[in-house]
Coordinates of C-alpha atoms in Angstrom, one line a residue:
M30 CA 141.1 75.7 109.7
A31 CA 141.5 77.3 113.2
K32 CA 139.1 80.0 114.2
W33 CA 140.2 83.6 114.6
G34 CA 142.4 83.8 117.7
E35 CA 142.9 80.1 118.0
G36 CA 146.1 78.4 117.1
D37 CA 146.0 75.5 114.7
P38 CA 147.2 72.6 117.0
R39 CA 149.2 71.2 114.1
W40 CA 151.6 74.1 114.4
I41 CA 151.9 74.0 118.2
V42 CA 155.5 72.7 118.7
E43 CA 155.7 70.2 121.5
E44 CA 158.9 69.9 123.4
R45 CA 161.3 67.2 122.3
A46 CA 164.7 66.6 123.7
D47 CA 166.3 66.1 120.3
A48 CA 164.2 68.8 118.6
T49 CA 163.5 66.3 115.8
N50 CA 160.4 66.2 113.6
V51 CA 158.2 68.1 116.2
N52 CA 154.6 66.9 116.3
N53 CA 155.6 64.2 113.9
W54 CA 154.5 66.6 111.2
H55 CA 157.0 65.9 108.4
W56 CA 157.4 62.7 106.4
S57 CA 159.8 60.2 108.0
E58 CA 160.4 56.8 106.4
K59 CA 161.8 53.4 107.2
N60 CA 163.1 51.1 104.5
A61 CA 161.2 47.8 105.1
T62 CA 162.6 46.1 102.0
P63 CA 165.4 44.0 103.6
W64 CA 163.1 42.9 106.4
S65 CA 160.3 42.1 104.0
L66 CA 162.6 40.0 101.8
N67 CA 163.6 37.9 104.7
R68 CA 160.2 37.6 106.2
L69 CA 158.4 36.6 103.0
R70 CA 161.0 34.0 102.3
E71 CA 160.6 32.6 105.8
L72 CA 156.9 32.5 105.5
L73 CA 156.8 30.8 102.1
S74 CA 159.8 28.5 102.0
G75 CA 158.6 25.0 102.9
F76 CA 155.0 26.1 103.3
S77 CA 152.5 23.2 103.0
A78 CA 148.7 23.2 102.4
E79 CA 146.8 20.0 103.1
D80 CA 143.3 19.2 101.7
G81 CA 142.2 15.6 102.4
P82 CA 144.8 13.2 100.9
I83 CA 146.5 16.0 98.9
V84 CA 149.5 17.9 100.3
I85 CA 151.0 20.8 98.3
T86 CA 154.4 22.1 99.5
I87 CA 156.3 25.0 98.2
D88 CA 159.6 23.5 97.0
E89 CA 161.5 26.7 96.2
V90 CA 160.9 30.5 96.3
K91 CA 162.8 31.5 93.2
K92 CA 162.1 35.2 93.0
I93 CA 161.0 38.0 95.3
D94 CA 161.1 41.4 93.6
G95 CA 159.8 44.7 94.9
E96 CA 160.2 47.1 97.8
A97 CA 158.4 48.2 101.0
T98 CA 158.5 51.3 103.2
A99 CA 156.8 52.4 106.4
N100 CA 156.1 56.1 106.6
N101 CA 155.0 58.6 109.2
R102 CA 153.1 61.7 108.2
K103 CA 151.2 63.9 110.7
A104 CA 151.4 61.0 113.3
K105 CA 149.8 58.6 110.8
L106 CA 151.5 55.5 109.6
I107 CA 151.3 54.8 105.9
F108 CA 152.7 51.6 104.4
L109 CA 153.8 51.3 100.8
F110 CA 154.8 47.9 99.4
E111 CA 154.7 46.1 96.1
W112 CA 156.0 42.5 95.5
V113 CA 156.2 40.0 92.7
I114 CA 156.9 36.5 93.9
E115 CA 157.6 33.3 91.9
G116 CA 158.4 29.8 92.9
T117 CA 157.8 26.0 92.5
F118 CA 155.7 23.5 94.4
V119 CA 155.4 19.7 94.7
A120 CA 152.0 18.0 95.2
R121 CA 151.7 14.6 96.7
V122 CA 148.7 12.3 97.3
S123 CA 148.4 10.0 100.2
G124 CA 148.8 6.4 99.2
S125 CA 150.5 7.3 95.9
E126 CA 154.3 7.5 95.3
E127 CA 153.7 9.8 92.3
E128 CA 154.7 13.5 92.6
Y129 CA 153.2 16.4 90.7
K130 CA 155.4 19.5 90.2
G131 CA 154.4 22.9 89.2
K132 CA 155.0 26.7 89.3
F133 CA 153.3 29.6 91.0
D134 CA 153.5 33.3 90.9
I135 CA 152.0 36.2 93.0
P136 CA 151.9 39.3 90.8
N137 CA 150.2 41.8 93.0
L138 CA 151.1 41.7 96.7
S139 CA 150.8 45.4 97.3
D140 CA 149.3 48.1 99.5
E141 CA 146.5 48.4 96.9
N142 CA 145.1 45.0 97.9
E143 CA 143.9 43.2 100.9
A144 CA 145.5 39.8 101.5
S145 CA 142.3 38.1 100.3
E146 CA 142.5 40.1 97.0
V147 CA 146.0 39.0 96.1
D148 CA 146.2 36.8 93.0
L149 CA 148.0 33.5 92.9
N150 CA 148.6 31.9 89.5
T151 CA 149.6 28.2 89.4
S152 CA 150.5 25.8 86.6
L153 CA 150.8 22.1 86.9
D154 CA 153.5 20.3 84.9
G155 CA 152.4 17.3 82.9
S156 CA 149.3 15.3 83.6
G157 CA 148.2 12.2 85.5
P158 CA 145.2 10.4 87.0
L159 CA 145.1 12.8 89.9
A160 CA 146.0 16.0 88.1
H161 CA 142.4 17.3 88.0
Q162 CA 142.0 16.8 91.8
I163 CA 145.3 18.6 92.5
R164 CA 144.3 21.5 90.3
Q165 CA 141.1 21.9 92.3
V166 CA 143.0 22.1 95.5
L167 CA 145.5 24.5 94.0
N168 CA 142.6 26.8 92.9
K169 CA 140.9 26.7 96.3
S170 CA 142.7 25.6 99.4
F171 CA 146.2 26.4 98.3
V172 CA 145.3 29.9 97.2
S173 CA 143.3 30.6 100.4
K174 CA 146.1 29.4 102.7
I175 CA 148.8 31.4 100.8
Q176 CA 146.6 34.5 101.1
D177 CA 146.5 33.8 104.9
V178 CA 150.3 33.7 105.0
L179 CA 150.6 36.9 103.1
G180 CA 148.1 38.4 105.5
V181 CA 150.6 37.6 108.3
Y182 CA 153.3 39.5 106.4
I183 CA 151.0 42.5 106.0
R184 CA 150.0 42.5 109.7
E185 CA 153.6 42.1 110.9
L186 CA 154.7 44.9 108.6
K187 CA 152.1 47.3 110.0
E188 CA 152.0 46.2 113.7
E189 CA 155.6 45.3 114.4
F190 CA 158.0 46.8 111.9
S191 CA 156.6 50.3 112.3
K192 CA 157.3 50.5 116.0
G193 CA 159.2 53.6 117.0
L194 CA 158.5 55.4 113.7
I195 CA 156.4 58.0 115.4
L196 CA 158.7 60.0 117.7
P197 CA 157.6 60.6 121.4
T198 CA 156.5 64.0 122.6
D199 CA 155.6 65.3 126.0
Q200 CA 152.0 64.4 125.3
V201 CA 151.7 60.7 124.6
K202 CA 149.7 60.1 121.4
P203 CA 148.7 56.7 120.0
Q204 CA 150.2 55.7 116.7
V205 CA 147.6 55.6 114.0
V206 CA 148.0 52.7 111.6
T207 CA 146.3 52.7 108.3
K208 CA 144.1 49.6 107.9
G209 CA 143.1 47.9 104.7
K210 CA 144.5 48.7 101.3
T211 CA 146.2 51.9 100.3
T212 CA 145.3 53.4 96.9
S213 CA 148.1 53.3 94.3
A214 CA 147.8 57.0 94.1
T215 CA 149.2 57.2 97.6
V216 CA 152.5 55.5 96.4
D217 CA 153.2 58.3 93.9
K218 CA 151.9 61.2 96.1
R219 CA 154.1 60.4 99.0
Q220 CA 157.2 60.9 96.7
F221 CA 155.8 64.3 95.7
Q222 CA 155.1 65.3 99.3
N223 CA 158.5 64.1 100.4
T224 CA 159.9 66.4 97.7
V225 CA 157.8 69.5 98.3
I226 CA 158.0 69.4 102.1
A227 CA 161.8 69.4 102.0
E228 CA 161.9 72.3 99.5
K229 CA 163.4 75.6 100.7
E230 CA 161.5 78.8 100.5
A231 CA 161.8 80.6 97.2
S232 CA 164.1 83.6 96.9
T233 CA 162.9 86.7 98.8
S234 CA 164.6 89.0 96.4
G235 CA 162.1 91.0 94.4
N236 CA 164.7 91.7 91.8
E237 CA 165.5 88.0 90.8
V238 CA 166.0 87.7 87.1
F239 CA 164.9 84.5 85.4
T240 CA 163.5 83.2 82.1
T241 CA 160.2 81.3 81.6
K242 CA 158.9 78.6 79.2
E243 CA 155.8 76.6 78.5
V244 CA 155.4 72.9 79.3
S245 CA 152.5 70.5 78.8
V246 CA 151.3 67.0 79.7
G247 CA 148.3 65.0 78.5
D248 CA 146.5 61.7 78.7
T249 CA 143.3 60.0 77.5
F250 CA 140.9 59.1 80.3
K251 CA 138.3 56.3 80.1
A252 CA 135.5 58.6 81.3
T253 CA 133.2 61.3 80.1
P254 CA 134.3 65.0 80.3
E255 CA 131.6 65.5 83.0
R256 CA 133.1 62.7 85.2
V257 CA 136.6 64.0 84.7
F258 CA 135.6 67.5 85.5
E259 CA 134.0 66.3 88.7
A260 CA 137.1 64.5 89.7
I261 CA 139.4 67.5 89.3
T262 CA 137.0 70.1 90.9
E263 CA 134.8 68.6 93.6
T264 CA 136.3 68.9 97.0
Q265 CA 135.9 65.4 98.3
L266 CA 137.2 63.9 95.0
V267 CA 140.2 66.3 95.0
R268 CA 140.8 65.1 98.6
G269 CA 141.0 61.6 97.2
W270 CA 143.7 62.1 94.6
T271 CA 145.8 64.4 96.8
N272 CA 145.7 61.9 99.7
G273 CA 143.8 64.3 101.8
S274 CA 146.4 67.0 101.4
I275 CA 144.0 69.8 100.6
Q276 CA 144.3 72.9 102.8
E277 CA 142.0 75.2 100.8
W278 CA 139.7 74.7 97.8
N279 CA 137.3 77.5 96.9
F280 CA 136.3 76.4 93.4
Q281 CA 134.9 79.5 91.8
E282 CA 136.3 82.2 89.6
G283 CA 138.5 84.3 91.8
G284 CA 138.6 81.5 94.5
T285 CA 141.9 80.3 95.9
F286 CA 143.4 76.9 96.5
S287 CA 146.2 75.4 98.5
L288 CA 147.4 71.8 98.2
F289 CA 150.2 69.5 99.5
G290 CA 150.8 71.3 102.7
G291 CA 150.6 74.7 101.1
N292 CA 153.4 73.9 98.6
V293 CA 151.0 74.3 95.7
T294 CA 148.8 77.4 95.7
G295 CA 147.0 79.7 93.4
T296 CA 143.7 81.2 92.1
F297 CA 141.0 80.0 89.7
E298 CA 140.9 82.5 86.9
K299 CA 138.4 80.9 84.5
I300 CA 136.0 78.0 84.7
E301 CA 134.1 76.5 81.8
P302 CA 132.3 73.4 83.1
N303 CA 133.4 70.2 81.4
K304 CA 135.8 72.0 79.1
E305 CA 138.4 74.2 80.6
I306 CA 139.9 75.5 83.9
V307 CA 142.5 78.3 84.0
K308 CA 144.6 78.8 87.1
K309 CA 147.3 81.1 88.4
W310 CA 149.5 78.4 90.0
R311 CA 152.8 78.2 91.8
L312 CA 155.1 75.9 93.6
K313 CA 156.5 77.4 96.8
K314 CA 160.0 77.2 95.4
Y315 CA 159.1 79.4 92.4
P316 CA 160.7 82.9 92.6
N317 CA 158.9 85.1 95.1
N318 CA 155.3 86.1 94.1
H319 CA 155.7 84.4 90.6
H320 CA 152.8 82.4 89.3
A321 CA 152.5 80.2 86.2
T322 CA 149.3 80.1 84.2
I323 CA 147.9 76.6 83.8
H324 CA 145.1 75.5 81.5
F325 CA 143.3 72.3 82.1
T326 CA 141.4 71.4 78.9
L327 CA 139.0 68.5 78.4
K328 CA 137.9 67.2 75.0
D329 CA 135.3 64.5 74.3
N330 CA 136.8 62.0 71.8
G331 CA 133.7 59.8 71.6
S332 CA 135.0 57.0 73.8
G333 CA 136.6 59.0 76.6
T334 CA 138.2 62.3 77.3
D335 CA 141.5 63.8 76.1
I336 CA 142.9 65.8 79.0
K337 CA 145.8 68.3 78.6
I338 CA 147.5 70.4 81.1
T339 CA 149.5 73.4 79.7
A340 CA 151.6 75.5 82.0
K341 CA 152.8 78.9 80.7
D342 CA 155.4 81.2 82.3
V343 CA 157.1 78.4 84.2
P344 CA 160.6 79.4 85.5
T345 CA 162.9 77.7 83.0
H346 CA 165.2 76.3 85.8
L347 CA 162.1 74.5 87.3
A348 CA 160.4 73.6 84.0
D349 CA 161.3 69.9 84.1
E350 CA 160.3 69.5 87.7
T351 CA 157.0 71.2 87.0
Q352 CA 156.2 69.1 84.0
S353 CA 157.1 65.9 85.8
G354 CA 155.0 66.9 88.8
L355 CA 152.0 67.7 86.7
D356 CA 152.2 64.4 84.9
R357 CA 152.9 62.2 88.0
Y358 CA 151.1 63.9 90.7
Y359 CA 148.1 65.3 88.8
L360 CA 147.4 63.1 85.8
T361 CA 148.7 59.8 87.0
S362 CA 147.4 60.3 90.5
I363 CA 143.9 61.2 89.2
A364 CA 144.0 58.3 86.8
R365 CA 145.0 55.7 89.4
T366 CA 142.6 57.0 92.0
F367 CA 139.5 56.8 89.8
G368 CA 140.7 54.1 87.3
F369 CA 140.5 56.5 84.3
S370 CA 143.7 56.0 82.3
Q371 CA 144.5 53.3 79.7
R372 CA 148.2 53.5 80.6
I373 CA 147.7 52.5 84.3

């Protein structure tokens, strides 16, 4: 937060000829799916791994399902991708005319994993005198070399495909590229941030008439109430499941909070450690000055924690959006960030 009398540099508008996305502040996105489909097929089709007398060649890439995007937020590049790949291979042994065929699948090529963490499952059809040796090569050399190829895809996606995503300003700034894996929580939060950043200001009319209703969401977390309470209250942990989008977090009764670029704000009304938190809470698009009342309740079920979020006085016309957001961008994001939920 800027000191008194000092402007926050994030809000200083740099001159741009096209007046587009000044300071690269808002989300911008490139669809990397078509490029990725072609590049993955190029890298894998006909790929061969040799280990001594054994050569294993990918015969056909039968399936590549998934999507990929390159995103710019606050001059930082964020890459989101998830792929499932299936195909067949042929194994040959020098000095032998016999061929061994099999199948492979890659279930988790995603921003959550480094290339070395990507799984490769293989199955060899039939049996033969050299089947055992081929399986050994499949489980070691073949896996390792395929991971290297997937690492090329990840590198090219980050270093080449993203060029030009950050728009130029009068002051030249280096592009910041995220390295390593991205938590799966980020995949969901970027959709929420894309939504809330684009939202228009709520009505300025103090006489707006609307109805309200109550919505709720819940889950069972594989953690103690104490651990869950820490995750939803401690600043550094909150920073984790909001992808760093925490502008203010004064966790005490009467303290205020601001998340997701100021699009979620409110006040802590009641705090009962490890049991309940009550907040006055609003989305920016709620009617002017209107807050919902949200109860976070935690209950020890003996093997984990039942967590429930109940929101009262939610504007009826925004009830579905509020309920969906609480589920996806609070419960699911927290669960994925810390590995709490059985449904993830």
